[in-house]
Coordinates of C-alpha atoms in Angstrom, one line a residue:
X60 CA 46.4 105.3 68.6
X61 CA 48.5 108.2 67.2
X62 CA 51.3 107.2 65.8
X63 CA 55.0 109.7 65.9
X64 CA 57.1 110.7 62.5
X65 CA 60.0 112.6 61.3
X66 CA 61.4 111.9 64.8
X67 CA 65.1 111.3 62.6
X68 CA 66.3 114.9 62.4
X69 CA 65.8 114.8 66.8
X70 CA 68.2 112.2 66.7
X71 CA 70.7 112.8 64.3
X72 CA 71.0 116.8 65.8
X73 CA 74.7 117.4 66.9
X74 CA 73.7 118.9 70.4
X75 CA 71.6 115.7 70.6
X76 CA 74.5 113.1 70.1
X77 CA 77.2 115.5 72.1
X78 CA 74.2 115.2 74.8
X79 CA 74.7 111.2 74.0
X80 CA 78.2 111.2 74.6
X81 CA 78.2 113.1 77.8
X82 CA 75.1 110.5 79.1
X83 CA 76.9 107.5 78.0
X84 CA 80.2 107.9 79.6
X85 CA 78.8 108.4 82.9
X86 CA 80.8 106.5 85.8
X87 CA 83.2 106.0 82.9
X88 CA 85.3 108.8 81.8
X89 CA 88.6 107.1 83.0
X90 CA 88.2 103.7 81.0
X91 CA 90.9 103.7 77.9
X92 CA 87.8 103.4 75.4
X93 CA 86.0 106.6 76.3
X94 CA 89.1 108.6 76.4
X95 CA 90.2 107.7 72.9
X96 CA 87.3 108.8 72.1
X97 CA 87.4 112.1 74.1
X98 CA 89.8 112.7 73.1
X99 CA 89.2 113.2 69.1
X100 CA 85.5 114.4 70.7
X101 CA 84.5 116.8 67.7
X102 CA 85.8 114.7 65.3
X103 CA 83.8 111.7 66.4
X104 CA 81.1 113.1 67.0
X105 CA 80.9 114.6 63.3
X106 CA 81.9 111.1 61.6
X107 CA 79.0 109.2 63.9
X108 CA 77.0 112.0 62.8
X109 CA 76.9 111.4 59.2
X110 CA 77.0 107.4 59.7
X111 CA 73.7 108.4 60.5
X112 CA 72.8 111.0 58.6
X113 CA 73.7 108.5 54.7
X114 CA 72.6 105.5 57.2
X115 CA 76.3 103.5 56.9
X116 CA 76.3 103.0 60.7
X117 CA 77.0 100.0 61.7
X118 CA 77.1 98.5 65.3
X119 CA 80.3 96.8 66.7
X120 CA 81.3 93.9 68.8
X121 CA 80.2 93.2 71.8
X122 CA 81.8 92.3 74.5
X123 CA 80.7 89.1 76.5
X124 CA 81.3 87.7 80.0
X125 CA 78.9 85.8 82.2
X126 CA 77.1 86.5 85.5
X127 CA 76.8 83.6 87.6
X128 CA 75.6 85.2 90.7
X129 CA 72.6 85.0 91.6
X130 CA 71.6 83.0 88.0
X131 CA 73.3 82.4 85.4
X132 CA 73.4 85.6 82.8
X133 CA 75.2 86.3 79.4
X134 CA 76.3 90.0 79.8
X135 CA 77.2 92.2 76.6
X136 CA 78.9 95.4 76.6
X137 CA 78.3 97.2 73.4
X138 CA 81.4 99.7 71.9
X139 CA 81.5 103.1 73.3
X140 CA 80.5 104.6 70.1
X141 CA 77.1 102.4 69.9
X142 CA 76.4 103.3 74.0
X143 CA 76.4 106.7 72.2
X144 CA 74.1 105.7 69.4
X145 CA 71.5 104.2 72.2
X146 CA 71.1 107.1 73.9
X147 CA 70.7 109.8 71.1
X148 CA 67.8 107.0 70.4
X149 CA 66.6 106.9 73.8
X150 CA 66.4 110.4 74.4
X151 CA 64.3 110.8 71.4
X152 CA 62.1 107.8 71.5
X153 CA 61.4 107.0 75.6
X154 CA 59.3 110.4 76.1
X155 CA 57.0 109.1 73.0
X156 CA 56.2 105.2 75.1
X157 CA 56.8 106.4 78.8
X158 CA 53.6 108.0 78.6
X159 CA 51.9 104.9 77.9
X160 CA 53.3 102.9 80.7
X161 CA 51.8 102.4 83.7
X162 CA 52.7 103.6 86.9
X163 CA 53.3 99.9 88.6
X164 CA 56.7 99.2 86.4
X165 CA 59.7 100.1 88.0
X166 CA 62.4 98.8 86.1
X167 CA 64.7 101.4 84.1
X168 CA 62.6 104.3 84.1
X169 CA 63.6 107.8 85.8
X170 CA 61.9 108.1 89.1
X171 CA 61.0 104.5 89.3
X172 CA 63.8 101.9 90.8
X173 CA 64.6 99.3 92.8
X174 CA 63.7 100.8 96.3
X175 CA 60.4 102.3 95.2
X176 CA 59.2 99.1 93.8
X177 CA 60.1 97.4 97.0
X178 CA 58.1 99.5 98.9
X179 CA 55.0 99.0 96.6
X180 CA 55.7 95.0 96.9
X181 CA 55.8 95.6 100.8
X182 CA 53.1 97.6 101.2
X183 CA 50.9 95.0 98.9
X184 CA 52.4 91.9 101.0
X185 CA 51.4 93.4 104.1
X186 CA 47.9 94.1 103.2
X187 CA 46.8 91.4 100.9
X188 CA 46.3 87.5 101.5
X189 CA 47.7 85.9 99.0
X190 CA 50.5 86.7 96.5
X191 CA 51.1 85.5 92.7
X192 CA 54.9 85.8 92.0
X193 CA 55.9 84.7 88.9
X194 CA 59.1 84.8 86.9
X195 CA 59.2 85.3 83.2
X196 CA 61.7 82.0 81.7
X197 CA 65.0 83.6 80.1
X198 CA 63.2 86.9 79.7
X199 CA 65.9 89.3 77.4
X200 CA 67.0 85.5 75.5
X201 CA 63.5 85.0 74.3
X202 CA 62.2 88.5 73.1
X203 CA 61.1 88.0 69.6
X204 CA 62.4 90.3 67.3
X205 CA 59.8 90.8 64.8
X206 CA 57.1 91.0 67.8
X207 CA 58.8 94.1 69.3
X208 CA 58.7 95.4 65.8
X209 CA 55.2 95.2 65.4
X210 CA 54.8 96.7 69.0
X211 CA 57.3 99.7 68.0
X212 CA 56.0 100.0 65.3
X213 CA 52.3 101.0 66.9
X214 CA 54.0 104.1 68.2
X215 CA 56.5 104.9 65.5
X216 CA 56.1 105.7 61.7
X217 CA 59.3 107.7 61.0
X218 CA 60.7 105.4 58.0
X219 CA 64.4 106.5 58.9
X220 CA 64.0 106.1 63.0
X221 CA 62.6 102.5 62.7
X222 CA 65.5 101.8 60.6
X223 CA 67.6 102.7 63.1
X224 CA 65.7 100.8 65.5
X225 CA 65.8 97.7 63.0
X226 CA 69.6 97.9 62.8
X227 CA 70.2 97.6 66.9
X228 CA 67.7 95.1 67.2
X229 CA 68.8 92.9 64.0
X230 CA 72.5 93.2 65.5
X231 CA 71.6 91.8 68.6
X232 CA 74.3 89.3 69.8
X233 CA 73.9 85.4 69.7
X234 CA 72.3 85.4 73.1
X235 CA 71.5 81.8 75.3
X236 CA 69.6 79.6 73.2
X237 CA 65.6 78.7 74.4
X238 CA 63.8 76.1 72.4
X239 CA 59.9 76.8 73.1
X240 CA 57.2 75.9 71.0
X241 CA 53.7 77.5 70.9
X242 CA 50.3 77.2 69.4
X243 CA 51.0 76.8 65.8
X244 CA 54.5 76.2 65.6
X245 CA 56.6 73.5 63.6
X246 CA 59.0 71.5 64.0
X247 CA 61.9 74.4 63.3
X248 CA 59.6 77.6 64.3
X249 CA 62.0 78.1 67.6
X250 CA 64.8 78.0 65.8
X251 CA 64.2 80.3 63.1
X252 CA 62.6 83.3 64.7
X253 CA 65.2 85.7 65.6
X254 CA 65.3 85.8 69.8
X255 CA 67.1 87.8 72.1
X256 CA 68.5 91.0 73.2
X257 CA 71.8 91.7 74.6
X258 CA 71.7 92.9 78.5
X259 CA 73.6 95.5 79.2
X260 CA 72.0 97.8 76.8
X261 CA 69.9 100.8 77.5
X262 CA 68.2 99.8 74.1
X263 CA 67.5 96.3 75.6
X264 CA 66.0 97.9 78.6
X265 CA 64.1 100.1 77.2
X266 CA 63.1 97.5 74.4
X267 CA 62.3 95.3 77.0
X268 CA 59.5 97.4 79.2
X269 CA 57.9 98.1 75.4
X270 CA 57.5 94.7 75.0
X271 CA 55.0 93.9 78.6
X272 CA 53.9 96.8 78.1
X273 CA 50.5 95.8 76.6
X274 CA 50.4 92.7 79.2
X275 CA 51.0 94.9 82.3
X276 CA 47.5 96.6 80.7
X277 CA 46.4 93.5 80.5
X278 CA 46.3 92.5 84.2
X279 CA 45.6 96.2 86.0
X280 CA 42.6 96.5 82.9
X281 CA 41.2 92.9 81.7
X282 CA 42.1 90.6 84.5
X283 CA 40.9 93.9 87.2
X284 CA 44.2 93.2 89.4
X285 CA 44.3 96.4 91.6
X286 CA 47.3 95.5 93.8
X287 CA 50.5 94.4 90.6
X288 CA 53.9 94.8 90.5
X289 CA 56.6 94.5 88.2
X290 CA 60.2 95.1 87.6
X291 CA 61.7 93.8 84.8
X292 CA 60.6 90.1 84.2
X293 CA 59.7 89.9 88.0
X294 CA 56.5 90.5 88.6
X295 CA 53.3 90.1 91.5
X296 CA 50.2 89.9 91.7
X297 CA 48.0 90.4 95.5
X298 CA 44.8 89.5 96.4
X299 CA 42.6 88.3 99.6
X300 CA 41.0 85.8 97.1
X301 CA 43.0 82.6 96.1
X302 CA 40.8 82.0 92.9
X303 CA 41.2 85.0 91.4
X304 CA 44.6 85.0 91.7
X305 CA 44.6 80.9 90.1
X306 CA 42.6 82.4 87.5
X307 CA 44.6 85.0 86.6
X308 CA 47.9 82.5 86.1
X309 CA 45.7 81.0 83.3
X310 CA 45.3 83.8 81.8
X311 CA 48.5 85.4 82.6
X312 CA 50.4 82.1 80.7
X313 CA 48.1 82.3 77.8
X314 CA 48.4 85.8 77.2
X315 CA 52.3 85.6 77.2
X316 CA 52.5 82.9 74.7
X317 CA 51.1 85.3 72.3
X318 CA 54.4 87.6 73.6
X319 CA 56.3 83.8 72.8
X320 CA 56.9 84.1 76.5
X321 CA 57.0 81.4 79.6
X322 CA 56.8 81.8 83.2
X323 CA 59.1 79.7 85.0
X324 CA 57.3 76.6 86.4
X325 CA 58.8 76.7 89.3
X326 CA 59.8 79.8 90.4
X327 CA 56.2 81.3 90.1
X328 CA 54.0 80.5 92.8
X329 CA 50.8 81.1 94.9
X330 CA 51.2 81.6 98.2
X331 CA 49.8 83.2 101.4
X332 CA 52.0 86.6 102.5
X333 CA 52.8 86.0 105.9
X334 CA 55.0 82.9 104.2
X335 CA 57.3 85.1 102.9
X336 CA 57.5 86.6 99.7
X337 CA 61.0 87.3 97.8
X338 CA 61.4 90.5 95.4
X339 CA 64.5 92.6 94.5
X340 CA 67.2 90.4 97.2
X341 CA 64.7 90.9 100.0
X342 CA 62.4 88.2 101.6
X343 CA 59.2 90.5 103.0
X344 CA 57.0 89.2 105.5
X345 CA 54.6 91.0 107.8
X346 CA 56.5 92.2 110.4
X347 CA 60.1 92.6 108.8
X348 CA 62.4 92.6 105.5
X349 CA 65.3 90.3 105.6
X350 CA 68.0 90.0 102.9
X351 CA 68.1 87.2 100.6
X352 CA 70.6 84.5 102.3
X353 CA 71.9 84.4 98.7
X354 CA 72.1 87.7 97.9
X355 CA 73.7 87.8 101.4
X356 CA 76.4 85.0 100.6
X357 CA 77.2 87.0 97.3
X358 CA 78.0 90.4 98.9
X359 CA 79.9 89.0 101.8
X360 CA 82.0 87.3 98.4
X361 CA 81.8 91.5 97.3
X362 CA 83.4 92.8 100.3
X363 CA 85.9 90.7 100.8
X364 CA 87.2 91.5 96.8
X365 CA 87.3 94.8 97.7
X366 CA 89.5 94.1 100.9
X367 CA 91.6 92.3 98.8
X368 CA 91.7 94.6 96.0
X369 CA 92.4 97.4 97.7
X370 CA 95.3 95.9 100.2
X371 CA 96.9 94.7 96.7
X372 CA 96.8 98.6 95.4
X373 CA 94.1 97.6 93.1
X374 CA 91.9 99.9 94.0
X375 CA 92.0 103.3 95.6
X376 CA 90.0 104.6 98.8
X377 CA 87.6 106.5 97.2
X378 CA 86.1 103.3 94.8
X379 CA 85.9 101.5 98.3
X380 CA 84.1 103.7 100.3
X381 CA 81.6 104.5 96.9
X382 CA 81.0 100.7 97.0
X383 CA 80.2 99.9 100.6
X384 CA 77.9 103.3 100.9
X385 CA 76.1 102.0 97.9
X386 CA 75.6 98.8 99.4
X387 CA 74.5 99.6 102.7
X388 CA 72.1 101.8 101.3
X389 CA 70.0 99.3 99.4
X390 CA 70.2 97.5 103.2
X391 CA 69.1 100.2 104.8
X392 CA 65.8 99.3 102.9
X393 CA 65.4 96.2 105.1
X394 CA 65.7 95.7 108.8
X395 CA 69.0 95.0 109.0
X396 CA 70.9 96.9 111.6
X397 CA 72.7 93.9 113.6
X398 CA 73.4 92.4 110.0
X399 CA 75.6 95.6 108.8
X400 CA 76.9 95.7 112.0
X401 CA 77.8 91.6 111.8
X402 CA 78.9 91.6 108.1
X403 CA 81.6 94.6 108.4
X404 CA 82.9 93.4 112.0
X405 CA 83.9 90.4 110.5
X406 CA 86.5 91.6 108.0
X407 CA 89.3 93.1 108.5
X408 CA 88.6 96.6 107.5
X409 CA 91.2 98.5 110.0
X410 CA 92.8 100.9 107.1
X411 CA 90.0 102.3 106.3
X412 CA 87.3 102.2 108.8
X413 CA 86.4 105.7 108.7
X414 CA 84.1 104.5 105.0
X415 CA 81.8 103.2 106.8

């Protein structure tokens, strides 16, 4: 497996981390952070530049809320400055492992997405028997630091890059905390293994598809499952025969407790298609795709924020109209024609109907 050095001098090159800057501000020029920044651009740019260069930098504090909709998630927002750090790495790093994933993982990669792994699921549903869904147990809490090392470290040598590597991973935020044990552990093992990356990162996410990368090899190459999907720590397996598909979660749970990974027990099921299967807010079955009910619930919450937002001057016009396009896009992906039509009847929408 060949193995990449002096990668450093890519990353630390001032047209890469002016690059950086312009990626990471993205859908956020406006926010007081980024323009403070901006607005000593140069000067920044030069100082972050030779944090990196002597290896001072340090990463900041993150900034933590929770998600409650649809689970419950611990969200960090690293400092501007680090978002810029992430991608000088990215840009650098995610050509060198891309080529080694496989074509079936559709989280977080350009090209890839949420709508083209839907309509891989729903082609699979609709021509399979059975389906193996299964759900991966506090996924980004439970990553195991010094495992992704080891797996970064397959495709990495530069001394200087996996340093900086180390230093984003090592100054990973408290995240949830997931007592496991395994084969071999003690009595303190889970506890004193440092777990968890912050989401929210494009590190994490990136970190993240490194780390199942080897098992999505695993099932398309060892376990001979033609017909898998996966996008993020969601992931399906199709098949017209029910064994193979009990077989494979056996071996499935047994290789991810090497990873110090769970499926969740009851979230990750065997079932026959024309049931019904859930992926990405959408229920599929053989004839139609509905929306989630709760994903439903929790935009009808959306939209009626936004109408209240905006009557209170909270919001302008344009940030409405962006947010309801965006959102009836993704429906557009199901059959849901009376259901637009139902949703956006319902509210009160008369000062700015023309959005829609």
């Amino acid at each position: 497996m060949k193995r990449y050095g002096n990668l450093y001098p890519q990353i630390i090159d001032f047209e890469n981390i002016l690059l950086s800057s312009r990626q990471a501000q993205k859908g956020k020029r406006f926010r007081d952070n980024v323009l403070d920044f901006n607005y000593h651009l140069e000067t920044e740019l030069i100082r972050l530049q030779k944090h990196l260069t002597d290896k001072t930098y340090q990463p900041g504090a993150y900034r933590t809320f929770h998600l409650i909709n649809p689970k419950s998630r611990l969200i960090s927002a690293a400092p501007y400055r680090d978002r810029v750090v992430h991608h000088a790495l990215c840009n650098i790093i995610v050509p060198i492992f891309e080529r080694t994933f496989i074509a079936d993982s559709y989280a977080n990669r350009l090209g890839f997405g949420t709508h083209r792994a839907l309509k891989k699921f729903t082609h699979f549903a609709r021509n399979s028997r059975y389906v193996l869904q299964c759900d991966i147990r506090k996924y980004f809490p439970t990553i195991d630091h010094i495992i992704l090392k080891e797996l970064i470290r397959r495709k990495i040598k530069c001394p200087d890059t996996l340093w900086l590597i180390d230093t984003l991973i090592e100054n990973s935020n408290e995240q949830e905390i997931v007592i496991d044990y395994f084969p071999g552990d003690d009595l303190l093992t889970p506890v004193t293994r440092r777990r968890g990356l912050p989401i929210g990162n494009l590190t994490s996410q990136f970190f993240a598809n490194i780390y199942l990368n080897g098992f999505d090899h695993f099932v398309k190459e060892q376990l001979k499952i033609s017909k898998y999907v996966r996008y993020v720590d969601d992931f399906a397996l199709f098949s017209d025969e029910r064994e193979l598909l009990a077989d494979a979660r056996l071996a499935i749970e047994e290789y991810l407790a090497q990873l110090r990974l769970k499926i969740h027990p009851i979230k990750s099921q065997l079932f026959e298609t024309k049931i019904g299967a859930t992926f990405l807010g959408f229920r599929v079955f053989l004839d139609r795709i509905r929306v989630r009910n709760s994903n439903l619930h929790q935009a009808r919450r959306r939209l009626k924020r936004l109408q209240t937002n905006y009557a209170q001057g909270r919001i302008d016009l344009e940030k409405v109209n962006q947010s309801i396009q965006s959102w009836f896009a993704h429906l557009e992906h199901g059959n849901t024609w009376q259901l637009r039509q139902q949703i956006f009847t319902s509210l009160e929408w008369s000062a700015f109907w023309h959005c829609i």
